[in-house]
Structure formats: structure tokens, C-alpha cells
Short mmCIF file of C-alpha atoms and ligand atoms in Angstrom, two decimals:
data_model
loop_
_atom_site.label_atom_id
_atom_site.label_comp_id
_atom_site.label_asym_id
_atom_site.label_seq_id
_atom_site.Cartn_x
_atom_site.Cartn_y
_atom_site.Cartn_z
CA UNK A 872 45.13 128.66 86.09
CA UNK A 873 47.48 129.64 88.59
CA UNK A 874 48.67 132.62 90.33
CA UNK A 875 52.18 131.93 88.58
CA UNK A 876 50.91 131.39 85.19
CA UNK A 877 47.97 134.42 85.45
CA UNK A 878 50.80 136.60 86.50
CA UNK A 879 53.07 135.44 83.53
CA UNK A 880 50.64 135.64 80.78
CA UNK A 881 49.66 138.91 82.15
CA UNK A 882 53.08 140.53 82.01
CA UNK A 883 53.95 139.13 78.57
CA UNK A 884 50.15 141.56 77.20
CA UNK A 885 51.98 144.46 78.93
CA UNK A 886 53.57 146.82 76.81
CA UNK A 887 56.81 147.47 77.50
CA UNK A 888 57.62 149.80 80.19
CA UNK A 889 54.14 149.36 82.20
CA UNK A 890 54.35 148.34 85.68
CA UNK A 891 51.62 145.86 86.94
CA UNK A 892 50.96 146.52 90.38
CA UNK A 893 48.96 142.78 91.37
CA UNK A 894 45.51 143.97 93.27
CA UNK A 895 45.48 142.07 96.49
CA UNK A 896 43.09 142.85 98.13
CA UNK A 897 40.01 140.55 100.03
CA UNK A 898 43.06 137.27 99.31
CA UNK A 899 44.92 136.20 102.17
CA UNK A 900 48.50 136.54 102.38
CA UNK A 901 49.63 132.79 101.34
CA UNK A 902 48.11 134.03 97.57
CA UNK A 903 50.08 137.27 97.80
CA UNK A 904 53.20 134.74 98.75
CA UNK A 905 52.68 133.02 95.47
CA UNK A 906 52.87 135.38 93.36
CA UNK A 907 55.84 137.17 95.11
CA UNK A 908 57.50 133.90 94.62
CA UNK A 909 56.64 133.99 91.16
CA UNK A 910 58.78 137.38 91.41
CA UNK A 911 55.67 140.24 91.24
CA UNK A 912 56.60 142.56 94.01
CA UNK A 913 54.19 145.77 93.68
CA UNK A 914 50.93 144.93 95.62
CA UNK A 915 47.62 146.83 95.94
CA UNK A 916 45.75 147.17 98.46
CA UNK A 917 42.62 149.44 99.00
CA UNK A 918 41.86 149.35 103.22
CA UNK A 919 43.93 150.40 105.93
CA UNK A 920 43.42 147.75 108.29
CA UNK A 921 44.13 144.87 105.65
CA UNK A 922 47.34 146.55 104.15
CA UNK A 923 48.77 147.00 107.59
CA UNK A 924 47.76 142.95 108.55
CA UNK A 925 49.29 141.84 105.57
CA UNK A 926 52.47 144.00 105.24
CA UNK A 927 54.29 142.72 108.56
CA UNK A 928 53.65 139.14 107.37
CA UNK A 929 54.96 139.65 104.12
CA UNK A 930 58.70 139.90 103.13
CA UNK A 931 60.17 143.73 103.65
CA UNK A 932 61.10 144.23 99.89
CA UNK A 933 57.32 144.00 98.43
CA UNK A 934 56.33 147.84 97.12
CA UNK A 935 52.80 148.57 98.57
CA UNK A 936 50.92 151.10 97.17
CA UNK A 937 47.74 151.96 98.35
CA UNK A 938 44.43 152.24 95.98
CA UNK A 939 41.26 152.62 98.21
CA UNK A 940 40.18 156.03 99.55
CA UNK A 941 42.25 157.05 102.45
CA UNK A 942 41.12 158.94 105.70
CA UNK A 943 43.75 161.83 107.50
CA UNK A 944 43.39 160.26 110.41
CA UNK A 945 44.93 156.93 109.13
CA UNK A 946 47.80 157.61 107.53
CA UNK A 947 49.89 157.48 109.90
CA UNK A 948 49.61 153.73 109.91
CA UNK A 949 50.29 153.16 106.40
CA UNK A 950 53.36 155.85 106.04
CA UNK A 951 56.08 153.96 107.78
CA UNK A 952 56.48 151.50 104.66
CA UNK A 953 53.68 152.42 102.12
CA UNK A 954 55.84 152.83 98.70
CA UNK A 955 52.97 155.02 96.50
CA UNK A 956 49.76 156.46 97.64
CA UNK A 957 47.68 156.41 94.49
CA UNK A 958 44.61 157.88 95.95
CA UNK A 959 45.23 161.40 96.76
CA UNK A 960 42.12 163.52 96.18
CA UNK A 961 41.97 166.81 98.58
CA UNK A 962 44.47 168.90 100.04
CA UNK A 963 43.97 168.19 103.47
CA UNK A 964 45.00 164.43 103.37
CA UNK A 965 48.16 165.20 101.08
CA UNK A 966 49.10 167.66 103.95
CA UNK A 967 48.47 165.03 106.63
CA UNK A 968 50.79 162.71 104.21
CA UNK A 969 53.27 165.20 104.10
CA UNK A 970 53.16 165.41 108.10
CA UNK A 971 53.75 161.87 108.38
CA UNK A 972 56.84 161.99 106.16
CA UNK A 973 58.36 164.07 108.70
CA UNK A 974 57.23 161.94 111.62
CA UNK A 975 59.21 158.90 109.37
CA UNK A 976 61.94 161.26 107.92
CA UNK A 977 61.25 159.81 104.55
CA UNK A 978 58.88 161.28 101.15
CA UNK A 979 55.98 159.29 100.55
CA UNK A 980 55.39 158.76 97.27
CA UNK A 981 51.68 160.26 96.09
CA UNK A 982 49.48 160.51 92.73
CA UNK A 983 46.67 162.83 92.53
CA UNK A 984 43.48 160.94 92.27
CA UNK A 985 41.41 162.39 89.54
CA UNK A 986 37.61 161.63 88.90
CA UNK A 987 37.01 160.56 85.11
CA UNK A 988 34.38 158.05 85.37
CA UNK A 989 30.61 159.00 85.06
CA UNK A 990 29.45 157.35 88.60
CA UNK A 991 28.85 159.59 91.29
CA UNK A 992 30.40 156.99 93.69
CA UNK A 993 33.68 157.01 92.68
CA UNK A 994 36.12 159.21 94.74
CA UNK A 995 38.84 162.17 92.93
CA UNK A 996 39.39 165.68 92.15
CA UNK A 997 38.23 167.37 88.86
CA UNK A 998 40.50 169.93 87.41
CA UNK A 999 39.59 173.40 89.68
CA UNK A 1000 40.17 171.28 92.79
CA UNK A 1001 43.94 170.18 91.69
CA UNK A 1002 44.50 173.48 90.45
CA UNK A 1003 43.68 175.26 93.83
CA UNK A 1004 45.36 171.97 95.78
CA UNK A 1005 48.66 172.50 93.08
CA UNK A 1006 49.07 176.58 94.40
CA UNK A 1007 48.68 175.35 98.47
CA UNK A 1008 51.27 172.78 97.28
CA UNK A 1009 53.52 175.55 95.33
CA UNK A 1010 53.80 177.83 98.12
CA UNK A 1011 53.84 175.37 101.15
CA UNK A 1012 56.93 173.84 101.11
CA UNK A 1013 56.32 169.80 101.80
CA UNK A 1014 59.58 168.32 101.57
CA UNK A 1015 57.81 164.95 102.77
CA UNK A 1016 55.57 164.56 99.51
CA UNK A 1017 56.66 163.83 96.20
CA UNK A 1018 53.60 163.64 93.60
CA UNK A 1019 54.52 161.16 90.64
CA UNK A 1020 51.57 161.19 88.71
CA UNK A 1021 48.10 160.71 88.37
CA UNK A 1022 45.61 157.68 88.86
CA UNK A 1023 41.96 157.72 87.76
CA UNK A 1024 39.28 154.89 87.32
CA UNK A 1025 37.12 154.41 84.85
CA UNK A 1026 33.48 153.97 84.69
CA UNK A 1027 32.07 150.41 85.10
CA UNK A 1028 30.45 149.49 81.89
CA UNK A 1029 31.37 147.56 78.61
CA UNK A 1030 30.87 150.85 76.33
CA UNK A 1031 34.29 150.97 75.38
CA UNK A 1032 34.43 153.98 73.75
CA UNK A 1033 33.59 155.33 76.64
CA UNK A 1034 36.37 154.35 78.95
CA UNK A 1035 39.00 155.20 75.98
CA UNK A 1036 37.47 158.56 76.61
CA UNK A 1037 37.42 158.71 80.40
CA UNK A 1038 41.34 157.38 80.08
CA UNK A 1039 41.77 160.15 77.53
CA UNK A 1040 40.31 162.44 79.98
CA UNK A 1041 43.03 161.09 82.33
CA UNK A 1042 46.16 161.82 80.30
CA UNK A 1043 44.57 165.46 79.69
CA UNK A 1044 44.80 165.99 82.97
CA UNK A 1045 48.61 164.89 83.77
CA UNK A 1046 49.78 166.69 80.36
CA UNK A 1047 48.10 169.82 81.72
CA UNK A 1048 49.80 169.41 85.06
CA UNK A 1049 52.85 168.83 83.34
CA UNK A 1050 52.85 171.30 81.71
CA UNK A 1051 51.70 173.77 84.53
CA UNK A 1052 53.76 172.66 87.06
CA UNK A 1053 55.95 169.93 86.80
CA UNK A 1054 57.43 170.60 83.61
CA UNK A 1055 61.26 170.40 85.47
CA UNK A 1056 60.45 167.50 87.61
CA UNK A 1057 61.72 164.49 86.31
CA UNK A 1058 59.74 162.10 88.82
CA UNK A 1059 56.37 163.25 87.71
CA UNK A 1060 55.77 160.97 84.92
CA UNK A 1061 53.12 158.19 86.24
CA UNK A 1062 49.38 157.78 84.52
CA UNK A 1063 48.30 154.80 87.02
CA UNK A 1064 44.76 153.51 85.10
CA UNK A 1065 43.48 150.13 83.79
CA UNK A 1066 42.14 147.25 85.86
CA UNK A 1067 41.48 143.13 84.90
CA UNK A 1068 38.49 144.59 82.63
CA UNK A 1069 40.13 147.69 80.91
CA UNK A 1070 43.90 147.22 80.47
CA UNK A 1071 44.12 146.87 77.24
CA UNK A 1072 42.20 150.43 76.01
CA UNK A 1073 44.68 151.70 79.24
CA UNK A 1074 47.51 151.15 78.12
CA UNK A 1075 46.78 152.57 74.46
CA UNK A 1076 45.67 155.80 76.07
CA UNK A 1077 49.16 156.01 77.69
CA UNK A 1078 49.07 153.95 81.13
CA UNK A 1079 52.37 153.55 82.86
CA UNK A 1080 51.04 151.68 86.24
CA UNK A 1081 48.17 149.12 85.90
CA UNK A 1082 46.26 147.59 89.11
CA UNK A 1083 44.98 144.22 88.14
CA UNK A 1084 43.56 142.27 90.55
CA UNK A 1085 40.81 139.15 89.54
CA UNK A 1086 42.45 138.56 86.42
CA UNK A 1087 46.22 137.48 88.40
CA UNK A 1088 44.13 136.19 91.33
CA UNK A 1089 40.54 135.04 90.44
CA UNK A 1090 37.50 136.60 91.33
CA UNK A 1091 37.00 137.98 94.64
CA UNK A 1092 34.84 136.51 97.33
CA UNK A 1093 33.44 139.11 99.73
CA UNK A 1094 31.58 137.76 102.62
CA UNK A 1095 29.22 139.15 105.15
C1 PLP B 2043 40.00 146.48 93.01
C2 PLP B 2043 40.71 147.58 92.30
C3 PLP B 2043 41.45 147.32 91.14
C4 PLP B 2043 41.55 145.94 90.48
O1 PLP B 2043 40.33 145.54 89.96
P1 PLP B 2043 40.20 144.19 89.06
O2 PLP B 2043 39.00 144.45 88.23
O3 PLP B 2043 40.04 143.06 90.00
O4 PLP B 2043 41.44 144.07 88.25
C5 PLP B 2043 42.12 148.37 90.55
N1 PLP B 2043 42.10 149.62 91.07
C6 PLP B 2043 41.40 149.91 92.19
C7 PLP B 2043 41.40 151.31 92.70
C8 PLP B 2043 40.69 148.90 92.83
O5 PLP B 2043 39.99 149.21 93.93
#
């Protein structure tokens, strides 16, 4: 199967409303072209140094988000053009964020990164750590963030019940920040979870933004 055809069976599982946001990375940039030309233009991307390769070779209106776990000291290489920073998960790099939106005079998009899965190696808060990260962000004023949402992942395994739960998990967490502190901001409405593997029991559980890589662009090939 193609890109082109992956991409457009893909879209027409989606329920409506759901953005898919095409996992790119580890394929080179004449992939990403085909399925831009076959009109997907949200890309995900999960290391500095390839997002910022591929970016200048790729035309200006693609929306990059980034997915991987992001250090302070590089975002200021990604916030000139990055559209959504899904990976948020301390304080310290959403201030450094909020920094570089006032180096760029623009907001960067963010979602708080939450930790749902039950593998110590995945990166995210839990719920005291966004609570104490949501009153720095209440009495701070950062005019050069704008949080959107949430984004979790979860666990690696074929126990489905399990990842409906871990999603469910998810969802408690933006309803309760809803709730606590975005309850008059409009813009804070995203739930980004479900990959190739778990899409499906995502978007059932309430996903708005799903990052699907292998199953628009085939497995992934890591070398070295
Ligand atoms: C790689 C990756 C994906 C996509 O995974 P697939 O199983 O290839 O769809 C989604 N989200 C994150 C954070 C990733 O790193």
C-alpha cells in the first residue's frame, strides 16, 4: 500500500472531528512529501535535530508538532515554527517555552504531557505535579504559552482493557483540569492519545488528536 492510500483509508476510520497528526519520524523527507501531496499537513516528529532537518526542506504551511521528550535547552530551535508542543511534562521547560515565545513574539501552542501508562520509561506528569505546575502557571503571567490540552501514551501491550483504562485515565485528567482551571478558555479542548496500535479504543475514550505513524508509513527501520 501506499502512503496515499494508508493515509486515505486511515482518515475515512476517523471519527469525525479527530485530527490525525501523520508520525514522521526515522522516514526521510521525500515520504513526508507524499503524503503532504496527498493533502495530510500535521506531522510528528519526536527529536530535535530531525524536526529542525526536515522542516526547512519541507513546504512552510505543514503544522509540526512535536511528540518526543524535549530538553530546555533546545527549544529554542524548534519555537520559531513548531505549531503544538505535545510533550510538556515539568514546569521548568513550559517556562523556557514561554521564554522563547517572547524571543519569536508569537504563543506556542503546548499540551501537558501526562503519564498513564504502567512503564516506568515513559515520560509525563501525574496529577500533584500539574496541579503545583497549573498555580506557577496561574500566577506567572506567560503570555507566550497557550496550553490546549493534554497528550498521554499508553502502555505497550495487547491487554486492551487496559489501555481503555489508561485512556480513561487520560480524559480524567483534562476534565479535572477543565474543570479547575480552564473552565472559560475556549482553546483548551485537545485529548491528543492513540497511535497505529491503539486508535481505535482512543478515539472511543474521547481522542481529539491521534499520532499515527507505521500504519500511514510502514514500519520503521532504525539503524545503528
Ligand atoms: C512514534 C510515536 C507515535 C506513533 O507510533 P505508531 O505506533 O508508529 O503509530 C505516536 N506518539 C508518539 C509520542 C510517538 O513517539
Amino acid at each position: 500500500m501506499s502512503v496515499s492510500q494508508n493515509l486515505q483509508t486511515l482518515k475515512a476510520s476517523l471519527k469525525p472531528g479527530v485530527r490525525l497528526v501523520a508520525v514522521s519520524k526515522t522516514m526521510p523527507v521525500s515520504v513526508l512529501r507524499e503524503a503532504y501531496d496527498a493533502g495530510q499537513r500535521h506531522f510528528g516528529e519526536n527529536k530535535v535535530q530531525e524536526i529542525t532537518l526536515k522542516q526547512p526542506e519541507m513546504p512552510q504551511d505543514v503544522l509540526w508538532h512535536f511528540i518526543g521528550h524535549l530538553q530546555t535547552n533546545k527549544v529554542k530551535y524548534i519555537a520559531p515554527f513548531v505549531h503544538l508542543i505535545e510533550s510538556v511534562d515539568s514546569l521548568k521547560l513550559l517556562k523556557e517555552i514561554d521564554k522563547q515565545g517572547a524571543r519569536n513574539q508569537c504563543v506556542i501552542n503546548c499540551l501537558l504531557q501526562f503519564y498513564i501508562a504502567g512503564e516506568e520509561t515513559k515520560f509525563g506528569l501525574d496529577r500533584a505535579e500539574a496541579q503545583s505546575l497549573m498555580e506557577v502557571v496561574q500566577t506567572e503571567k506567560m503570555n507566550h504559552i497557550a496550553i490546549l490540552g493534554v497528550m498521554g501514551m499508553a502502555s505497550f501491550t495487547d491487554d486492551q482493557a487496559q489501555i481503555r483504562n489508561e485512556f480513561k485515565q487520560l480524559k480524567g485528567h483534562f476534565n479535572w483540569l477543565k474543570n479547575e482551571w480552564f473552565a472559560k478558555d475556549e482553546r483548551f479542548c485537545e485529548i491528543s492519545m492513540g497511535m497505529s496500535g491503539d486508535y481505535q479504543i482512543a478515539m472511543e475514550e474521547g481522542s481529539t488528536n491521534v499520532r499515527i505513524g507505521s500504519s500511514v508509513f510502514g514500519a520503521r527501520v532504525y539503524s545503528k
